[in-house]
């Protein structure tokens, strides 16, 4: 088993450091640890925030003392998490590529030296691991982008990028969950809400899960948008394992 460190992070959090590299096996170990901690139902834990190679465990020191939470977390990270047997949850995210909703689509294709059809195929053929959430509510840091599609960020970021925009920034791809500034190259847009503050669980996708993009037509985009607006659309997902 790799060496895992449990460190103090301020007066109400512990930082669990895993092997310091970005990899699916490390991410599975983090996800398994989150699952174990939830199963233990430790009173006083208020939040768990996964990152590329660490897990921040926030707790209420008025409910559980530091010595107790440190002892219990340290014991859990030593347990056999059986990461190889974990199921893989894959969210199916529809995307309308190119056109007005993907203003940088042609540039990305040209930068890669491929056709627009090939860009869509390469971008939509993989399952992307959600390594972590951050920057914005529901913003997913995805791993697995085809190297040929790696594209530099914009020299001058846009002041406003519409929610649902699918972009590429360097070696990463992802979806802007809300209107915001940003410097990624935009290749399309999804009508799905990655973040919806009106829902009990406002963030659609969680760290450790996967996203699979699939291309749709203008007519399908309009139909799904209407269903989303009326509350009659459910994002499809499946499990592999």
JSON list of C-alpha atoms in Angstrom, two decimals:
[
{"chain": "A", "resi": 1, "resn": "UNK", "atom": "CA", "xyz": [0.00, 0.00, 0.00]},
{"chain": "A", "resi": 2, "resn": "UNK", "atom": "CA", "xyz": [1.26, 3.49, -0.84]},
{"chain": "A", "resi": 3, "resn": "UNK", "atom": "CA", "xyz": [2.27, 5.81, 1.98]},
{"chain": "A", "resi": 4, "resn": "UNK", "atom": "CA", "xyz": [-0.63, 8.06, 2.97]},
{"chain": "A", "resi": 5, "resn": "UNK", "atom": "CA", "xyz": [-0.19, 11.04, 5.28]},
{"chain": "A", "resi": 6, "resn": "UNK", "atom": "CA", "xyz": [-2.84, 12.57, 7.51]},
{"chain": "A", "resi": 7, "resn": "UNK", "atom": "CA", "xyz": [-1.99, 16.21, 8.21]},
{"chain": "A", "resi": 8, "resn": "UNK", "atom": "CA", "xyz": [-3.56, 18.95, 10.29]},
{"chain": "A", "resi": 9, "resn": "UNK", "atom": "CA", "xyz": [-5.17, 21.69, 8.16]},
{"chain": "A", "resi": 10, "resn": "UNK", "atom": "CA", "xyz": [-6.13, 24.56, 10.44]},
{"chain": "A", "resi": 11, "resn": "UNK", "atom": "CA", "xyz": [-8.31, 24.13, 13.52]},
{"chain": "A", "resi": 12, "resn": "UNK", "atom": "CA", "xyz": [-11.17, 22.22, 11.91]},
{"chain": "A", "resi": 13, "resn": "UNK", "atom": "CA", "xyz": [-9.83, 20.08, 9.07]},
{"chain": "A", "resi": 14, "resn": "UNK", "atom": "CA", "xyz": [-7.52, 17.20, 8.22]},
{"chain": "A", "resi": 15, "resn": "UNK", "atom": "CA", "xyz": [-5.72, 16.81, 4.91]},
{"chain": "A", "resi": 16, "resn": "UNK", "atom": "CA", "xyz": [-5.20, 13.26, 3.68]},
{"chain": "A", "resi": 17, "resn": "UNK", "atom": "CA", "xyz": [-2.30, 13.20, 1.23]},
{"chain": "A", "resi": 18, "resn": "UNK", "atom": "CA", "xyz": [-2.12, 10.28, -1.19]},
{"chain": "A", "resi": 19, "resn": "UNK", "atom": "CA", "xyz": [0.63, 9.55, -3.71]},
{"chain": "A", "resi": 20, "resn": "UNK", "atom": "CA", "xyz": [1.44, 12.96, -5.19]},
{"chain": "A", "resi": 21, "resn": "UNK", "atom": "CA", "xyz": [0.63, 12.44, -8.83]},
{"chain": "A", "resi": 22, "resn": "UNK", "atom": "CA", "xyz": [-2.39, 12.65, -11.11]},
{"chain": "A", "resi": 23, "resn": "UNK", "atom": "CA", "xyz": [-3.72, 9.22, -12.04]},
{"chain": "A", "resi": 24, "resn": "UNK", "atom": "CA", "xyz": [-6.95, 7.24, -12.19]},
{"chain": "A", "resi": 25, "resn": "UNK", "atom": "CA", "xyz": [-5.66, 4.73, -9.63]},
{"chain": "A", "resi": 26, "resn": "UNK", "atom": "CA", "xyz": [-4.95, 7.54, -7.13]},
{"chain": "A", "resi": 27, "resn": "UNK", "atom": "CA", "xyz": [-8.39, 9.02, -7.79]},
{"chain": "A", "resi": 28, "resn": "UNK", "atom": "CA", "xyz": [-10.04, 5.63, -7.21]},
{"chain": "A", "resi": 29, "resn": "UNK", "atom": "CA", "xyz": [-8.21, 5.38, -3.88]},
{"chain": "A", "resi": 30, "resn": "UNK", "atom": "CA", "xyz": [-9.53, 8.81, -2.89]},
{"chain": "A", "resi": 31, "resn": "UNK", "atom": "CA", "xyz": [-13.10, 7.93, -3.94]},
{"chain": "A", "resi": 32, "resn": "UNK", "atom": "CA", "xyz": [-12.92, 4.67, -2.00]},
{"chain": "A", "resi": 33, "resn": "UNK", "atom": "CA", "xyz": [-11.73, 6.54, 1.09]},
{"chain": "A", "resi": 34, "resn": "UNK", "atom": "CA", "xyz": [-14.65, 8.98, 0.80]},
{"chain": "A", "resi": 35, "resn": "UNK", "atom": "CA", "xyz": [-17.01, 6.00, 0.58]},
{"chain": "A", "resi": 36, "resn": "UNK", "atom": "CA", "xyz": [-15.47, 4.39, 3.66]},
{"chain": "A", "resi": 37, "resn": "UNK", "atom": "CA", "xyz": [-15.68, 7.61, 5.68]},
{"chain": "A", "resi": 38, "resn": "UNK", "atom": "CA", "xyz": [-19.36, 7.99, 4.76]},
{"chain": "A", "resi": 39, "resn": "UNK", "atom": "CA", "xyz": [-20.03, 4.39, 5.78]},
{"chain": "A", "resi": 40, "resn": "UNK", "atom": "CA", "xyz": [-18.45, 5.03, 9.17]},
{"chain": "A", "resi": 41, "resn": "UNK", "atom": "CA", "xyz": [-20.89, 7.90, 9.77]},
{"chain": "A", "resi": 42, "resn": "UNK", "atom": "CA", "xyz": [-18.45, 9.77, 11.99]},
{"chain": "A", "resi": 43, "resn": "UNK", "atom": "CA", "xyz": [-20.39, 12.39, 13.89]},
{"chain": "A", "resi": 44, "resn": "UNK", "atom": "CA", "xyz": [-18.80, 15.80, 13.45]},
{"chain": "A", "resi": 45, "resn": "UNK", "atom": "CA", "xyz": [-17.57, 15.49, 9.84]},
{"chain": "A", "resi": 46, "resn": "UNK", "atom": "CA", "xyz": [-19.20, 18.34, 7.93]},
{"chain": "A", "resi": 47, "resn": "UNK", "atom": "CA", "xyz": [-17.64, 18.02, 4.46]},
{"chain": "A", "resi": 48, "resn": "UNK", "atom": "CA", "xyz": [-15.12, 16.09, 2.35]},
{"chain": "A", "resi": 49, "resn": "UNK", "atom": "CA", "xyz": [-13.40, 17.80, -0.58]},
{"chain": "A", "resi": 50, "resn": "UNK", "atom": "CA", "xyz": [-11.42, 15.59, -3.00]},
{"chain": "A", "resi": 51, "resn": "UNK", "atom": "CA", "xyz": [-8.57, 17.00, -5.12]},
{"chain": "A", "resi": 52, "resn": "UNK", "atom": "CA", "xyz": [-6.14, 15.43, -7.58]},
{"chain": "A", "resi": 53, "resn": "UNK", "atom": "CA", "xyz": [-4.05, 13.68, -4.91]},
{"chain": "A", "resi": 54, "resn": "UNK", "atom": "CA", "xyz": [-5.59, 14.63, -1.59]},
{"chain": "A", "resi": 55, "resn": "UNK", "atom": "CA", "xyz": [-8.79, 14.70, 0.43]},
{"chain": "A", "resi": 56, "resn": "UNK", "atom": "CA", "xyz": [-9.72, 17.51, 2.81]},
{"chain": "A", "resi": 57, "resn": "UNK", "atom": "CA", "xyz": [-11.92, 16.37, 5.70]},
{"chain": "A", "resi": 58, "resn": "UNK", "atom": "CA", "xyz": [-13.65, 19.24, 7.47]},
{"chain": "A", "resi": 59, "resn": "UNK", "atom": "CA", "xyz": [-15.10, 18.67, 10.93]},
{"chain": "A", "resi": 60, "resn": "UNK", "atom": "CA", "xyz": [-16.84, 20.53, 13.74]},
{"chain": "A", "resi": 61, "resn": "UNK", "atom": "CA", "xyz": [-14.44, 20.71, 16.73]},
{"chain": "A", "resi": 62, "resn": "UNK", "atom": "CA", "xyz": [-17.40, 21.32, 19.03]},
{"chain": "A", "resi": 63, "resn": "UNK", "atom": "CA", "xyz": [-18.73, 17.87, 18.12]},
{"chain": "A", "resi": 64, "resn": "UNK", "atom": "CA", "xyz": [-15.58, 15.80, 17.81]},
{"chain": "A", "resi": 65, "resn": "UNK", "atom": "CA", "xyz": [-12.14, 16.50, 19.27]},
{"chain": "A", "resi": 66, "resn": "UNK", "atom": "CA", "xyz": [-9.04, 16.67, 17.09]},
{"chain": "A", "resi": 67, "resn": "UNK", "atom": "CA", "xyz": [-7.44, 13.63, 18.74]},
{"chain": "A", "resi": 68, "resn": "UNK", "atom": "CA", "xyz": [-10.51, 11.49, 18.07]},
{"chain": "A", "resi": 69, "resn": "UNK", "atom": "CA", "xyz": [-11.03, 12.53, 14.44]},
{"chain": "A", "resi": 70, "resn": "UNK", "atom": "CA", "xyz": [-7.31, 12.12, 13.73]},
{"chain": "A", "resi": 71, "resn": "UNK", "atom": "CA", "xyz": [-7.28, 8.61, 15.21]},
{"chain": "A", "resi": 72, "resn": "UNK", "atom": "CA", "xyz": [-10.38, 7.47, 13.34]},
{"chain": "A", "resi": 73, "resn": "UNK", "atom": "CA", "xyz": [-9.34, 8.94, 9.97]},
{"chain": "A", "resi": 74, "resn": "UNK", "atom": "CA", "xyz": [-5.84, 7.49, 10.32]},
{"chain": "A", "resi": 75, "resn": "UNK", "atom": "CA", "xyz": [-7.32, 4.05, 10.96]},
{"chain": "A", "resi": 76, "resn": "UNK", "atom": "CA", "xyz": [-9.65, 4.29, 7.96]},
{"chain": "A", "resi": 77, "resn": "UNK", "atom": "CA", "xyz": [-6.93, 5.20, 5.44]},
{"chain": "A", "resi": 78, "resn": "UNK", "atom": "CA", "xyz": [-5.08, 2.03, 6.43]},
{"chain": "A", "resi": 79, "resn": "UNK", "atom": "CA", "xyz": [-8.08, -0.15, 5.57]},
{"chain": "A", "resi": 80, "resn": "UNK", "atom": "CA", "xyz": [-8.30, -2.21, 2.40]},
{"chain": "A", "resi": 81, "resn": "UNK", "atom": "CA", "xyz": [-10.48, -0.15, 0.08]},
{"chain": "A", "resi": 82, "resn": "UNK", "atom": "CA", "xyz": [-10.55, -2.70, -2.79]},
{"chain": "A", "resi": 83, "resn": "UNK", "atom": "CA", "xyz": [-10.29, 0.04, -5.39]},
{"chain": "A", "resi": 84, "resn": "UNK", "atom": "CA", "xyz": [-10.20, -2.41, -8.28]},
{"chain": "A", "resi": 85, "resn": "UNK", "atom": "CA", "xyz": [-13.78, -3.54, -7.59]},
{"chain": "A", "resi": 86, "resn": "UNK", "atom": "CA", "xyz": [-15.33, -0.07, -7.59]},
{"chain": "A", "resi": 87, "resn": "UNK", "atom": "CA", "xyz": [-18.08, 0.59, -10.11]},
{"chain": "A", "resi": 88, "resn": "UNK", "atom": "CA", "xyz": [-17.74, 3.36, -12.64]},
{"chain": "A", "resi": 89, "resn": "UNK", "atom": "CA", "xyz": [-20.65, 5.83, -12.91]},
{"chain": "A", "resi": 90, "resn": "UNK", "atom": "CA", "xyz": [-20.78, 7.52, -16.32]},
{"chain": "A", "resi": 91, "resn": "UNK", "atom": "CA", "xyz": [-22.96, 10.57, -17.04]},
{"chain": "A", "resi": 92, "resn": "UNK", "atom": "CA", "xyz": [-24.15, 11.02, -20.64]},
{"chain": "A", "resi": 93, "resn": "UNK", "atom": "CA", "xyz": [-23.85, 14.72, -21.52]},
{"chain": "A", "resi": 94, "resn": "UNK", "atom": "CA", "xyz": [-25.30, 15.88, -24.88]},
{"chain": "A", "resi": 95, "resn": "UNK", "atom": "CA", "xyz": [-23.31, 18.52, -26.78]},
{"chain": "A", "resi": 96, "resn": "UNK", "atom": "CA", "xyz": [-24.09, 20.63, -29.83]},
{"chain": "A", "resi": 97, "resn": "UNK", "atom": "CA", "xyz": [-20.65, 21.11, -31.37]},
{"chain": "A", "resi": 98, "resn": "UNK", "atom": "CA", "xyz": [-19.52, 24.08, -33.48]},
{"chain": "A", "resi": 99, "resn": "UNK", "atom": "CA", "xyz": [-21.59, 26.92, -34.87]},
{"chain": "A", "resi": 100, "resn": "UNK", "atom": "CA", "xyz": [-22.52, 29.92, -32.75]},
{"chain": "A", "resi": 101, "resn": "UNK", "atom": "CA", "xyz": [-22.36, 27.82, -29.57]},
{"chain": "A", "resi": 102, "resn": "UNK", "atom": "CA", "xyz": [-18.80, 26.71, -30.29]},
{"chain": "A", "resi": 103, "resn": "UNK", "atom": "CA", "xyz": [-16.99, 29.82, -31.55]},
{"chain": "A", "resi": 104, "resn": "UNK", "atom": "CA", "xyz": [-13.51, 28.27, -31.25]},
{"chain": "A", "resi": 105, "resn": "UNK", "atom": "CA", "xyz": [-14.43, 24.93, -32.82]},
{"chain": "A", "resi": 106, "resn": "UNK", "atom": "CA", "xyz": [-12.71, 25.67, -36.16]},
{"chain": "A", "resi": 107, "resn": "UNK", "atom": "CA", "xyz": [-9.57, 26.97, -34.44]},
{"chain": "A", "resi": 108, "resn": "UNK", "atom": "CA", "xyz": [-9.24, 23.84, -32.29]},
{"chain": "A", "resi": 109, "resn": "UNK", "atom": "CA", "xyz": [-9.66, 21.62, -35.35]},
{"chain": "A", "resi": 110, "resn": "UNK", "atom": "CA", "xyz": [-7.12, 23.66, -37.30]},
{"chain": "A", "resi": 111, "resn": "UNK", "atom": "CA", "xyz": [-4.67, 23.62, -34.38]},
{"chain": "A", "resi": 112, "resn": "UNK", "atom": "CA", "xyz": [-4.94, 19.82, -34.26]},
{"chain": "A", "resi": 113, "resn": "UNK", "atom": "CA", "xyz": [-4.71, 19.50, -38.04]},
{"chain": "A", "resi": 114, "resn": "UNK", "atom": "CA", "xyz": [-7.96, 17.56, -38.29]},
{"chain": "A", "resi": 115, "resn": "UNK", "atom": "CA", "xyz": [-11.46, 18.00, -39.68]},
{"chain": "A", "resi": 116, "resn": "UNK", "atom": "CA", "xyz": [-14.45, 19.12, -37.67]},
{"chain": "A", "resi": 117, "resn": "UNK", "atom": "CA", "xyz": [-15.90, 15.62, -37.89]},
{"chain": "A", "resi": 118, "resn": "UNK", "atom": "CA", "xyz": [-12.69, 14.15, -36.47]},
{"chain": "A", "resi": 119, "resn": "UNK", "atom": "CA", "xyz": [-12.68, 16.71, -33.65]},
{"chain": "A", "resi": 120, "resn": "UNK", "atom": "CA", "xyz": [-16.20, 15.66, -32.64]},
{"chain": "A", "resi": 121, "resn": "UNK", "atom": "CA", "xyz": [-15.28, 11.98, -32.85]},
{"chain": "A", "resi": 122, "resn": "UNK", "atom": "CA", "xyz": [-12.15, 12.33, -30.73]},
{"chain": "A", "resi": 123, "resn": "UNK", "atom": "CA", "xyz": [-13.80, 14.54, -28.13]},
{"chain": "A", "resi": 124, "resn": "UNK", "atom": "CA", "xyz": [-16.89, 12.35, -27.76]},
{"chain": "A", "resi": 125, "resn": "UNK", "atom": "CA", "xyz": [-15.39, 8.85, -27.86]},
{"chain": "A", "resi": 126, "resn": "UNK", "atom": "CA", "xyz": [-13.88, 8.81, -24.35]},
{"chain": "A", "resi": 127, "resn": "UNK", "atom": "CA", "xyz": [-15.13, 8.63, -20.79]},
{"chain": "A", "resi": 128, "resn": "UNK", "atom": "CA", "xyz": [-13.58, 11.52, -18.85]},
{"chain": "A", "resi": 129, "resn": "UNK", "atom": "CA", "xyz": [-12.77, 11.05, -15.18]},
{"chain": "A", "resi": 130, "resn": "UNK", "atom": "CA", "xyz": [-13.91, 13.87, -12.88]},
{"chain": "A", "resi": 131, "resn": "UNK", "atom": "CA", "xyz": [-10.77, 14.36, -10.80]},
{"chain": "A", "resi": 132, "resn": "UNK", "atom": "CA", "xyz": [-12.13, 17.23, -8.75]},
{"chain": "A", "resi": 133, "resn": "UNK", "atom": "CA", "xyz": [-14.62, 20.11, -8.62]},
{"chain": "A", "resi": 134, "resn": "UNK", "atom": "CA", "xyz": [-13.61, 23.72, -8.21]},
{"chain": "A", "resi": 135, "resn": "UNK", "atom": "CA", "xyz": [-13.22, 27.24, -9.63]},
{"chain": "A", "resi": 136, "resn": "UNK", "atom": "CA", "xyz": [-17.02, 27.48, -9.96]},
{"chain": "A", "resi": 137, "resn": "UNK", "atom": "CA", "xyz": [-19.88, 25.46, -8.40]},
{"chain": "A", "resi": 138, "resn": "UNK", "atom": "CA", "xyz": [-20.03, 22.24, -10.41]},
{"chain": "A", "resi": 139, "resn": "UNK", "atom": "CA", "xyz": [-16.99, 22.99, -12.60]},
{"chain": "A", "resi": 140, "resn": "UNK", "atom": "CA", "xyz": [-15.44, 19.62, -13.41]},
{"chain": "A", "resi": 141, "resn": "UNK", "atom": "CA", "xyz": [-11.71, 19.06, -13.85]},
{"chain": "A", "resi": 142, "resn": "UNK", "atom": "CA", "xyz": [-11.67, 16.18, -16.32]},
{"chain": "A", "resi": 143, "resn": "UNK", "atom": "CA", "xyz": [-8.84, 13.82, -17.23]},
{"chain": "A", "resi": 144, "resn": "UNK", "atom": "CA", "xyz": [-8.35, 11.85, -20.41]},
{"chain": "A", "resi": 145, "resn": "UNK", "atom": "CA", "xyz": [-8.44, 14.40, -23.25]},
{"chain": "A", "resi": 146, "resn": "UNK", "atom": "CA", "xyz": [-6.88, 13.07, -26.44]},
{"chain": "A", "resi": 147, "resn": "UNK", "atom": "CA", "xyz": [-3.40, 14.60, -26.75]},
{"chain": "A", "resi": 148, "resn": "UNK", "atom": "CA", "xyz": [-4.07, 15.73, -30.30]},
{"chain": "A", "resi": 149, "resn": "UNK", "atom": "CA", "xyz": [-6.82, 18.01, -28.97]},
{"chain": "A", "resi": 150, "resn": "UNK", "atom": "CA", "xyz": [-4.61, 19.81, -26.43]},
{"chain": "A", "resi": 151, "resn": "UNK", "atom": "CA", "xyz": [-5.03, 23.51, -27.28]},
{"chain": "A", "resi": 152, "resn": "UNK", "atom": "CA", "xyz": [-3.61, 26.64, -25.61]},
{"chain": "A", "resi": 153, "resn": "UNK", "atom": "CA", "xyz": [-6.02, 28.85, -23.71]},
{"chain": "A", "resi": 154, "resn": "UNK", "atom": "CA", "xyz": [-7.11, 32.18, -25.20]},
{"chain": "A", "resi": 155, "resn": "UNK", "atom": "CA", "xyz": [-4.55, 34.97, -24.92]},
{"chain": "A", "resi": 156, "resn": "UNK", "atom": "CA", "xyz": [-7.36, 37.30, -23.86]},
{"chain": "A", "resi": 157, "resn": "UNK", "atom": "CA", "xyz": [-10.04, 35.55, -21.75]},
{"chain": "A", "resi": 158, "resn": "UNK", "atom": "CA", "xyz": [-13.68, 36.28, -22.45]},
{"chain": "A", "resi": 159, "resn": "UNK", "atom": "CA", "xyz": [-15.56, 38.46, -19.98]},
{"chain": "A", "resi": 160, "resn": "UNK", "atom": "CA", "xyz": [-18.60, 36.18, -20.10]},
{"chain": "A", "resi": 161, "resn": "UNK", "atom": "CA", "xyz": [-18.94, 32.56, -21.16]},
{"chain": "A", "resi": 162, "resn": "UNK", "atom": "CA", "xyz": [-22.51, 31.16, -21.18]},
{"chain": "A", "resi": 163, "resn": "UNK", "atom": "CA", "xyz": [-23.40, 28.32, -18.83]},
{"chain": "A", "resi": 164, "resn": "UNK", "atom": "CA", "xyz": [-23.17, 24.93, -20.54]},
{"chain": "A", "resi": 165, "resn": "UNK", "atom": "CA", "xyz": [-20.27, 25.91, -22.79]},
{"chain": "A", "resi": 166, "resn": "UNK", "atom": "CA", "xyz": [-17.90, 23.02, -23.45]},
{"chain": "A", "resi": 167, "resn": "UNK", "atom": "CA", "xyz": [-14.28, 24.06, -23.75]},
{"chain": "A", "resi": 168, "resn": "UNK", "atom": "CA", "xyz": [-10.68, 22.95, -24.01]},
{"chain": "A", "resi": 169, "resn": "UNK", "atom": "CA", "xyz": [-7.92, 24.60, -22.01]},
{"chain": "A", "resi": 170, "resn": "UNK", "atom": "CA", "xyz": [-4.47, 23.13, -22.48]},
{"chain": "A", "resi": 171, "resn": "UNK", "atom": "CA", "xyz": [-4.68, 19.39, -21.72]},
{"chain": "A", "resi": 172, "resn": "UNK", "atom": "CA", "xyz": [-8.13, 19.60, -20.12]},
{"chain": "A", "resi": 173, "resn": "UNK", "atom": "CA", "xyz": [-11.72, 19.75, -21.22]},
{"chain": "A", "resi": 174, "resn": "UNK", "atom": "CA", "xyz": [-14.81, 20.63, -19.24]},
{"chain": "A", "resi": 175, "resn": "UNK", "atom": "CA", "xyz": [-18.16, 22.41, -18.99]},
{"chain": "A", "resi": 176, "resn": "UNK", "atom": "CA", "xyz": [-18.77, 25.90, -17.62]},
{"chain": "A", "resi": 177, "resn": "UNK", "atom": "CA", "xyz": [-21.65, 25.31, -15.14]},
{"chain": "A", "resi": 178, "resn": "UNK", "atom": "CA", "xyz": [-22.66, 29.00, -14.82]},
{"chain": "A", "resi": 179, "resn": "UNK", "atom": "CA", "xyz": [-22.11, 32.21, -16.76]},
{"chain": "A", "resi": 180, "resn": "UNK", "atom": "CA", "xyz": [-18.58, 33.36, -15.96]},
{"chain": "A", "resi": 181, "resn": "UNK", "atom": "CA", "xyz": [-15.36, 34.79, -17.36]},
{"chain": "A", "resi": 182, "resn": "UNK", "atom": "CA", "xyz": [-12.99, 32.24, -18.83]},
{"chain": "A", "resi": 183, "resn": "UNK", "atom": "CA", "xyz": [-10.14, 31.58, -21.19]},
{"chain": "A", "resi": 184, "resn": "UNK", "atom": "CA", "xyz": [-10.84, 28.13, -22.59]},
{"chain": "A", "resi": 185, "resn": "UNK", "atom": "CA", "xyz": [-11.43, 27.45, -26.29]},
{"chain": "A", "resi": 186, "resn": "UNK", "atom": "CA", "xyz": [-15.17, 26.86, -26.73]},
{"chain": "A", "resi": 187, "resn": "UNK", "atom": "CA", "xyz": [-16.13, 23.99, -29.03]},
{"chain": "A", "resi": 188, "resn": "UNK", "atom": "CA", "xyz": [-19.82, 23.55, -28.22]},
{"chain": "A", "resi": 189, "resn": "UNK", "atom": "CA", "xyz": [-22.52, 23.73, -25.58]},
{"chain": "A", "resi": 190, "resn": "UNK", "atom": "CA", "xyz": [-24.71, 21.36, -23.61]},
{"chain": "A", "resi": 191, "resn": "UNK", "atom": "CA", "xyz": [-28.34, 22.18, -22.76]},
{"chain": "A", "resi": 192, "resn": "UNK", "atom": "CA", "xyz": [-27.92, 20.23, -19.49]},
{"chain": "A", "resi": 193, "resn": "UNK", "atom": "CA", "xyz": [-27.55, 22.16, -16.23]},
{"chain": "A", "resi": 194, "resn": "UNK", "atom": "CA", "xyz": [-24.35, 21.04, -14.52]},
{"chain": "A", "resi": 195, "resn": "UNK", "atom": "CA", "xyz": [-25.28, 23.28, -11.59]},
{"chain": "A", "resi": 196, "resn": "UNK", "atom": "CA", "xyz": [-28.86, 24.00, -10.55]},
{"chain": "A", "resi": 197, "resn": "UNK", "atom": "CA", "xyz": [-29.28, 25.87, -7.24]},
{"chain": "A", "resi": 198, "resn": "UNK", "atom": "CA", "xyz": [-33.00, 25.04, -7.25]},
{"chain": "A", "resi": 199, "resn": "UNK", "atom": "CA", "xyz": [-32.33, 21.32, -6.73]},
{"chain": "A", "resi": 200, "resn": "UNK", "atom": "CA", "xyz": [-31.66, 19.55, -3.45]},
{"chain": "A", "resi": 201, "resn": "UNK", "atom": "CA", "xyz": [-28.36, 18.33, -4.91]},
{"chain": "A", "resi": 202, "resn": "UNK", "atom": "CA", "xyz": [-27.38, 21.35, -7.02]},
{"chain": "A", "resi": 203, "resn": "UNK", "atom": "CA", "xyz": [-24.20, 19.86, -8.49]},
{"chain": "A", "resi": 204, "resn": "UNK", "atom": "CA", "xyz": [-24.94, 17.15, -11.06]},
{"chain": "A", "resi": 205, "resn": "UNK", "atom": "CA", "xyz": [-21.62, 15.29, -11.19]},
{"chain": "A", "resi": 206, "resn": "UNK", "atom": "CA", "xyz": [-19.30, 14.37, -8.32]},
{"chain": "A", "resi": 207, "resn": "UNK", "atom": "CA", "xyz": [-15.55, 13.79, -8.16]},
{"chain": "A", "resi": 208, "resn": "UNK", "atom": "CA", "xyz": [-14.67, 10.18, -8.98]},
{"chain": "A", "resi": 209, "resn": "UNK", "atom": "CA", "xyz": [-17.48, 9.84, -11.52]},
{"chain": "A", "resi": 210, "resn": "UNK", "atom": "CA", "xyz": [-17.15, 10.02, -15.31]},
{"chain": "A", "resi": 211, "resn": "UNK", "atom": "CA", "xyz": [-18.57, 12.14, -18.12]},
{"chain": "A", "resi": 212, "resn": "UNK", "atom": "CA", "xyz": [-19.21, 10.91, -21.64]},
{"chain": "A", "resi": 213, "resn": "UNK", "atom": "CA", "xyz": [-20.05, 13.61, -24.19]},
{"chain": "A", "resi": 214, "resn": "UNK", "atom": "CA", "xyz": [-22.18, 12.72, -27.21]},
{"chain": "A", "resi": 215, "resn": "UNK", "atom": "CA", "xyz": [-23.01, 14.93, -30.22]},
{"chain": "A", "resi": 216, "resn": "UNK", "atom": "CA", "xyz": [-26.57, 16.16, -30.89]},
{"chain": "A", "resi": 217, "resn": "UNK", "atom": "CA", "xyz": [-28.27, 18.17, -33.62]},
{"chain": "A", "resi": 218, "resn": "UNK", "atom": "CA", "xyz": [-29.76, 21.66, -33.46]},
{"chain": "A", "resi": 219, "resn": "UNK", "atom": "CA", "xyz": [-33.24, 20.15, -33.21]},
{"chain": "A", "resi": 220, "resn": "UNK", "atom": "CA", "xyz": [-32.20, 17.86, -30.35]},
{"chain": "A", "resi": 221, "resn": "UNK", "atom": "CA", "xyz": [-30.55, 20.78, -28.56]},
{"chain": "A", "resi": 222, "resn": "UNK", "atom": "CA", "xyz": [-33.78, 22.80, -28.79]},
{"chain": "A", "resi": 223, "resn": "UNK", "atom": "CA", "xyz": [-35.88, 19.85, -27.59]},
{"chain": "A", "resi": 224, "resn": "UNK", "atom": "CA", "xyz": [-33.63, 19.10, -24.61]},
{"chain": "A", "resi": 225, "resn": "UNK", "atom": "CA", "xyz": [-33.39, 22.80, -23.70]},
{"chain": "A", "resi": 226, "resn": "UNK", "atom": "CA", "xyz": [-37.18, 23.02, -23.58]},
{"chain": "A", "resi": 227, "resn": "UNK", "atom": "CA", "xyz": [-37.41, 19.88, -21.44]},
{"chain": "A", "resi": 228, "resn": "UNK", "atom": "CA", "xyz": [-34.73, 21.19, -19.06]},
{"chain": "A", "resi": 229, "resn": "UNK", "atom": "CA", "xyz": [-36.52, 24.54, -18.71]},
{"chain": "A", "resi": 230, "resn": "UNK", "atom": "CA", "xyz": [-39.81, 22.80, -17.86]},
{"chain": "A", "resi": 231, "resn": "UNK", "atom": "CA", "xyz": [-38.17, 20.41, -15.41]},
{"chain": "A", "resi": 232, "resn": "UNK", "atom": "CA", "xyz": [-38.97, 17.36, -17.52]},
{"chain": "A", "resi": 233, "resn": "UNK", "atom": "CA", "xyz": [-35.47, 16.24, -18.42]},
{"chain": "A", "resi": 234, "resn": "UNK", "atom": "CA", "xyz": [-33.31, 13.75, -16.55]},
{"chain": "A", "resi": 235, "resn": "UNK", "atom": "CA", "xyz": [-29.66, 13.34, -17.45]},
{"chain": "A", "resi": 236, "resn": "UNK", "atom": "CA", "xyz": [-28.95, 9.73, -18.32]},
{"chain": "A", "resi": 237, "resn": "UNK", "atom": "CA", "xyz": [-26.17, 7.75, -16.70]},
{"chain": "A", "resi": 238, "resn": "UNK", "atom": "CA", "xyz": [-25.00, 4.16, -16.53]},
{"chain": "A", "resi": 239, "resn": "UNK", "atom": "CA", "xyz": [-22.61, 2.08, -14.48]},
{"chain": "A", "resi": 240, "resn": "UNK", "atom": "CA", "xyz": [-19.67, 0.02, -15.60]},
{"chain": "A", "resi": 241, "resn": "UNK", "atom": "CA", "xyz": [-17.55, -2.15, -13.39]}
]
